[in-house]
Amino acid sequence: MTDTTRLWREPERTGFPRVAPVPQAGFDPRADPTNWQTQPIPAVQTATTARPSQPPRPAGMYVMAAAGVVLVLYSYLVALWPVRHGFTPDVVLATREWLSFPLGVGADFGLFGIGLLLAAGGFWACDRLTQPGLGRGRLLWQVVARGYLPYVLACTLSYLLLLGNAEPFTEPRRPDPEPGTLPLNLLLAERLAGHDSLIGLGWAVAAAFLTAVLIALTAPLLTRSRWLALTGLAVQLVVISAVVLTAAGAGGWYHKLGELTTWCMFALVGQLAWVVRRHPGSGWPAGPIGVGCLAVFVAAEHGYQLLAEQWLPVTLLFVALVVLLAARAPAHGGKADSNRVVRWLGSRAYPAVLLACALGYPLVGGLYYAKLPFGFAVLIAIAVTLALAEAVHRLSVVIAR
């Protein structure tokens, strides 16, 4: 027999965990109040609790910039250079007959390309203002490194080529550089002072600078709500209109300033597209500002002789149409802006345009007078221009850091 007195004392049994009772037939677990906290009902975001709209990326602007640089290269290397040297290629004649004249876009699409670049720049500038973590000082440094540095390099190159008896694209043609020509060009004041322009498209850079000043002054309004942003654009329109209309009947440097300020309308259209995209439902309130831009161009045609034969109101309408399509295309499945070639060309558009004046234009002449066919001369000049634009772009990106 077993001695039970030597067995270990059996420990006390702890309670087993409670098992939920098996629900009966027809029982609804949702009727039990204890289950109401297991699956909370998601809160519905209303107009007051919804997250604020995020600043849009400059999607669609690569397409605009790429199209702009292609049009500028065609206008000034393929069309303008041979016309200034006594012949016109058949492709230029056909393009004028079937496209330029029927559409009402003058200057062999060159001004249209400049308008696209200025509009894309206005959109990009507003987009950069709303990027988180980007202070005003850093933004100003990026503008200097990526906007002013390529212009300085292009002006210096054009000046050196002029001293070497080359023929870059300047205004007027074949200028005789004076000691003060280069400093005034670097200060973007050569046209106001009546000096020669080392870059034939330097007026576009001056217009971009004036636009940057206006954007900096109205930045506290542009980065706010819809109505404040539209107010900022309206302020810019009033300032531009006042300068353009009052300078039309003036003379001297103020008249030249009015001519330059007129081109700021293209950048204002780009800013307008950015506001409409950032704040949905702003299309109708933004309409009067767009009409005001068109009215200023119509008035400028009657007040400035250099703008009288450029068909600028028609060009502005085409630029506005392309800007709106480019800004809306990514939201509706457009994939052209994500193409690598388009993004590469669009991001190098600014230095490419400047170098086309300083290097590409004289290179076409040098190769053509070296007995190379005009078509091959243009292709080689464009390739060299884009290669140097790549180097300038990389340098400016490194400095901007």
XYZ file of C-alpha atoms in Angstrom:
401
model
C 0.000 0.000 0.000
C 1.065 3.547 -0.655
C 1.824 5.833 2.241
C -0.290 8.860 1.451
C 1.274 10.953 4.221
C 4.490 11.317 2.169
C 2.812 12.728 -0.935
C 3.368 16.372 -1.824
C 0.577 18.669 -1.037
C -1.439 19.345 -4.125
C -1.252 23.043 -5.020
C -4.367 25.082 -5.157
C -5.840 25.270 -8.635
C -6.149 28.677 -10.127
C -9.228 29.707 -12.002
C -9.374 28.957 -15.698
C -9.931 31.889 -18.093
C -13.518 32.632 -18.813
C -14.709 31.320 -22.092
C -17.251 33.367 -23.902
C -20.533 31.588 -24.086
C -21.439 30.034 -27.357
C -23.893 32.340 -29.088
C -27.311 30.897 -29.585
C -29.044 30.716 -32.890
C -30.241 34.115 -34.026
C -27.868 35.995 -31.681
C -26.324 39.189 -33.143
C -22.863 40.012 -31.635
C -23.282 43.652 -32.617
C -26.159 43.928 -30.162
C -23.780 43.324 -27.226
C -22.498 46.710 -25.907
C -19.123 45.149 -24.983
C -18.339 44.649 -28.671
C -18.968 48.227 -29.678
C -15.381 49.300 -28.935
C -13.682 46.609 -31.008
C -14.327 48.205 -34.408
C -14.603 51.983 -34.068
C -16.417 53.805 -36.784
C -13.949 55.921 -38.833
C -14.479 59.642 -38.564
C -15.662 61.342 -41.703
C -13.502 64.297 -42.739
C -15.527 67.386 -43.338
C -14.496 70.662 -44.891
C -13.228 71.835 -41.508
C -11.406 68.628 -40.474
C -9.870 67.716 -43.860
C -6.132 68.037 -44.286
C -4.911 71.170 -45.987
C -4.026 70.801 -49.640
C -0.400 69.924 -50.239
C 1.678 72.073 -52.586
C 1.679 70.489 -56.039
C 4.825 69.292 -57.657
C 5.698 71.076 -60.915
C 4.360 68.162 -62.943
C 3.738 69.045 -66.560
C 6.304 71.829 -66.556
C 9.046 69.584 -67.935
C 6.997 69.156 -71.097
C 6.557 72.910 -71.401
C 10.235 73.648 -70.835
C 11.314 70.941 -73.282
C 8.918 72.247 -75.930
C 10.130 75.785 -75.287
C 13.809 74.982 -75.780
C 13.063 73.011 -78.964
C 11.157 75.975 -80.412
C 13.915 78.411 -79.443
C 16.639 76.252 -80.996
C 14.613 75.948 -84.181
C 13.791 79.644 -84.363
C 17.258 81.073 -83.817
C 19.541 78.381 -85.233
C 17.476 76.886 -88.054
C 15.427 79.920 -89.133
C 17.106 83.163 -88.030
C 20.748 82.400 -88.799
C 20.246 81.573 -92.510
C 17.876 84.537 -92.958
C 20.547 86.875 -91.610
C 23.057 85.339 -94.004
C 21.089 85.565 -97.207
C 19.120 82.324 -97.632
C 16.089 80.540 -96.216
C 15.893 76.723 -95.959
C 12.916 74.977 -97.518
C 11.841 73.548 -94.167
C 11.552 77.070 -92.764
C 9.475 78.225 -95.729
C 7.157 75.224 -95.391
C 6.799 75.733 -91.633
C 5.894 79.375 -92.121
C 3.348 78.596 -94.820
C 1.611 75.730 -93.047
C 2.032 76.575 -89.348
C 3.351 80.021 -88.424
C 1.132 82.170 -90.633
C -2.118 80.166 -90.217
C -1.708 80.011 -86.426
C -0.671 83.649 -86.110
C 2.511 82.873 -84.151
C 5.345 85.113 -85.273
C 9.138 85.018 -85.097
C 9.236 81.395 -86.295
C 7.872 80.179 -82.935
C 10.808 81.714 -81.054
C 8.689 84.058 -78.946
C 6.240 81.229 -78.338
C 9.094 79.136 -76.944
C 10.260 82.004 -74.726
C 6.699 82.426 -73.463
C 6.522 78.735 -72.543
C 9.804 78.966 -70.648
C 8.708 82.077 -68.739
C 5.366 80.489 -67.849
C 7.075 77.312 -66.649
C 9.444 79.465 -64.595
C 6.534 81.273 -62.944
C 4.879 77.963 -62.060
C 8.167 76.557 -60.728
C 8.902 79.648 -58.619
C 5.531 79.482 -56.855
C 5.973 75.768 -56.299
C 9.342 76.310 -54.652
C 7.846 78.878 -52.272
C 5.555 76.271 -50.731
C 8.097 73.497 -50.266
C 8.509 72.682 -46.568
C 11.902 73.236 -45.024
C 13.097 75.622 -47.744
C 13.925 78.985 -46.206
C 13.996 82.296 -48.016
C 17.787 82.478 -47.846
C 18.287 79.042 -49.366
C 15.708 79.762 -52.041
C 17.508 82.982 -52.946
C 20.797 81.107 -53.177
C 19.264 78.532 -55.505
C 17.947 81.300 -57.744
C 21.424 82.829 -57.911
C 23.186 79.512 -58.537
C 20.754 78.049 -61.042
C 19.461 81.250 -62.620
C 22.182 83.875 -62.564
C 25.311 81.718 -62.855
C 24.438 80.285 -66.320
C 23.736 83.816 -67.531
C 27.131 85.029 -66.290
C 28.904 82.166 -68.059
C 26.989 82.759 -71.307
C 27.669 86.521 -71.273
C 31.362 85.993 -70.616
C 31.613 83.413 -73.405
C 29.819 85.696 -75.851
C 32.093 88.602 -74.933
C 35.234 86.512 -75.480
C 33.952 85.265 -78.836
C 33.259 88.833 -79.928
C 36.824 89.763 -79.063
C 37.920 86.803 -81.204
C 35.939 88.128 -84.206
C 33.230 85.460 -83.926
C 29.513 86.150 -84.357
C 27.339 85.111 -81.405
C 23.668 86.043 -81.365
C 23.663 89.580 -80.000
C 21.566 92.720 -80.285
C 22.414 94.570 -82.414
C 24.135 92.298 -84.887
C 27.947 92.377 -84.809
C 28.311 94.912 -81.971
C 31.561 96.610 -81.075
C 31.984 95.804 -77.366
C 33.021 98.670 -75.133
C 34.685 98.431 -71.710
C 31.351 98.846 -69.933
C 29.424 96.378 -72.076
C 30.174 93.263 -70.040
C 29.472 94.799 -66.584
C 26.175 96.281 -67.766
C 25.142 92.946 -69.254
C 25.997 91.153 -66.030
C 23.796 93.655 -64.176
C 20.927 93.098 -66.680
C 20.929 96.840 -67.336
C 22.412 97.023 -70.829
C 19.094 97.732 -72.535
C 18.128 100.402 -70.026
C 21.508 102.081 -70.511
C 21.378 101.837 -74.309
C 24.339 99.432 -74.640
C 24.687 96.316 -76.768
C 23.322 93.008 -75.486
C 25.847 90.183 -75.413
C 22.972 87.670 -75.328
C 20.284 88.246 -77.934
C 17.683 86.800 -75.576
C 18.905 88.751 -72.574
C 15.577 90.577 -72.442
C 13.939 87.290 -71.423
C 16.397 86.932 -68.532
C 15.629 90.512 -67.473
C 11.898 89.735 -67.571
C 12.507 86.640 -65.443
C 14.415 88.781 -62.932
C 11.554 91.291 -62.721
C 9.151 88.385 -62.217
C 11.304 87.033 -59.390
C 11.149 90.426 -57.680
C 7.352 90.537 -57.975
C 7.007 86.979 -56.659
C 9.279 87.769 -53.709
C 7.193 90.831 -52.818
C 3.872 88.978 -53.032
C 5.084 85.676 -51.540
C 3.196 86.179 -48.221
C -0.049 86.253 -50.231
C 0.747 83.544 -52.786
C 1.358 80.885 -50.140
C -1.932 81.475 -48.296
C -5.530 80.670 -49.106
C -7.138 80.828 -52.521
C -8.394 84.384 -52.282
C -5.147 85.721 -50.853
C -3.169 83.991 -53.608
C -5.426 85.510 -56.260
C -5.011 88.869 -54.546
C -1.240 88.515 -54.844
C -1.548 87.839 -58.575
C -3.910 90.797 -58.939
C -1.322 93.016 -57.237
C 1.314 91.840 -59.710
C -1.052 92.532 -62.614
C -1.714 96.063 -61.364
C 2.004 96.811 -60.975
C 2.882 95.423 -64.415
C -0.018 97.247 -66.051
C 0.943 100.541 -64.435
C 4.538 100.300 -65.660
C 3.595 99.154 -69.174
C 0.909 101.788 -69.723
C 2.803 104.727 -68.248
C 6.092 103.871 -69.970
C 4.501 103.620 -73.420
C 4.443 107.390 -73.857
C 7.719 108.021 -72.049
C 11.235 107.932 -73.396
C 14.694 106.796 -72.391
C 15.261 104.010 -69.931
C 11.693 104.040 -68.612
C 10.350 103.216 -72.072
C 12.771 100.275 -72.264
C 11.638 99.157 -68.816
C 8.043 99.089 -70.042
C 9.038 96.831 -72.940
C 10.795 94.410 -70.607
C 7.952 94.411 -68.093
C 5.472 93.385 -70.784
C 7.084 89.964 -70.992
C 6.336 89.342 -67.306
C 2.772 88.537 -68.377
C 3.886 85.106 -69.574
C 5.271 84.274 -66.128
C 2.075 85.609 -64.560
C 0.082 83.110 -66.629
C 2.252 80.315 -65.203
C 1.605 81.540 -61.660
C -2.102 81.684 -62.414
C -2.065 78.047 -63.514
C -0.265 77.110 -60.302
C -2.899 78.817 -58.136
C -5.720 77.132 -60.048
C -4.077 73.748 -59.603
C -3.240 74.260 -55.925
C -6.722 75.513 -55.066
C -9.366 73.555 -57.012
C -12.355 75.637 -57.918
C -10.336 78.791 -58.580
C -10.833 78.738 -62.343
C -13.647 81.253 -62.569
C -12.212 83.704 -60.007
C -8.872 83.560 -61.843
C -10.477 84.335 -65.202
C -10.442 88.153 -64.861
C -6.702 88.099 -64.149
C -6.078 86.133 -67.337
C -8.226 88.559 -69.323
C -6.250 91.417 -67.789
C -2.985 89.875 -69.024
C -4.401 89.723 -72.540
C -5.592 93.339 -72.354
C -2.128 94.536 -71.325
C -0.571 92.775 -74.325
C -3.107 94.383 -76.654
C -2.284 97.807 -75.222
C 1.463 97.134 -75.439
C 1.192 96.434 -79.162
C -0.046 100.002 -79.668
C 2.465 101.602 -77.318
C 5.749 99.941 -78.257
C 7.084 99.758 -81.784
C 9.198 96.657 -81.149
C 6.122 94.737 -79.997
C 3.770 95.949 -82.728
C 4.497 93.192 -85.269
C 5.013 90.203 -82.977
C 1.374 89.012 -82.644
C 1.874 88.750 -78.891
C -1.819 88.508 -77.862
C -2.207 85.390 -80.017
C 1.021 83.979 -78.621
C -0.223 84.612 -75.074
C -3.423 82.687 -75.782
C -1.461 79.695 -77.065
C 0.869 79.816 -74.065
C -2.090 79.933 -71.660
C -3.686 76.961 -73.408
C -0.503 74.893 -73.248
C 0.074 75.828 -69.595
C -3.399 74.720 -68.550
C -3.115 71.470 -70.499
C 0.333 70.737 -69.071
C -0.794 71.470 -65.510
C -3.847 69.209 -65.807
C -2.383 66.382 -67.895
C -0.613 64.465 -65.056
C -3.865 64.331 -63.069
C -5.627 62.669 -66.007
C -3.051 60.010 -66.806
C -0.633 62.017 -68.935
C 2.780 60.334 -68.942
C 4.797 62.595 -71.239
C 6.191 64.528 -68.287
C 7.702 61.357 -66.792
C 9.647 60.524 -69.950
C 13.390 60.581 -69.295
C 14.262 62.522 -72.425
C 11.581 65.119 -71.705
C 12.684 65.549 -68.097
C 16.334 65.791 -69.108
C 15.709 68.390 -71.798
C 13.256 70.339 -69.644
C 15.656 70.571 -66.714
C 18.468 71.807 -69.003
C 16.286 74.240 -70.960
C 17.508 77.463 -69.356
C 21.278 77.008 -69.887
C 20.596 75.507 -73.322
C 18.774 78.656 -74.481
C 21.540 80.944 -73.236
C 24.296 78.826 -74.744
C 22.425 78.625 -78.040
C 22.947 82.395 -78.318
C 26.527 82.455 -77.062
C 27.906 79.250 -78.616
C 25.417 77.463 -80.873
C 24.741 80.463 -83.101
C 28.406 81.212 -83.957
C 29.161 77.502 -84.239
C 26.577 77.147 -87.011
C 28.325 79.910 -88.922
C 31.780 78.474 -88.406
C 30.781 75.006 -89.574
C 28.754 76.297 -92.511
C 31.585 78.462 -93.808
C 33.874 75.454 -93.386
C 31.899 73.900 -96.293
C 29.757 71.669 -94.098
C 26.102 71.267 -95.183
C 23.774 73.534 -93.253
C 21.747 70.658 -91.791
C 24.832 68.928 -90.383
C 26.155 72.231 -89.072
C 22.920 72.806 -87.162
C 22.887 69.277 -85.718
C 26.488 69.541 -84.526
C 25.855 72.985 -83.035
C 22.780 71.737 -81.165
C 24.672 68.688 -79.859
C 27.553 70.831 -78.587
C 25.124 73.319 -77.047
C 23.225 70.608 -75.172
C 26.456 68.964 -74.004
C 27.719 72.232 -72.562
C 24.275 72.906 -71.080
C 24.562 69.576 -69.258
C 27.899 70.638 -67.786
C 26.553 74.044 -66.716
C 23.481 72.395 -65.193
C 25.590 69.997 -63.134
C 27.829 72.826 -61.978
C 24.881 74.972 -60.911
C 23.304 72.051 -59.045
C 26.528 71.445 -57.121
C 26.840 75.132 -56.230
C 23.164 75.333 -55.236
C 23.728 72.714 -52.545
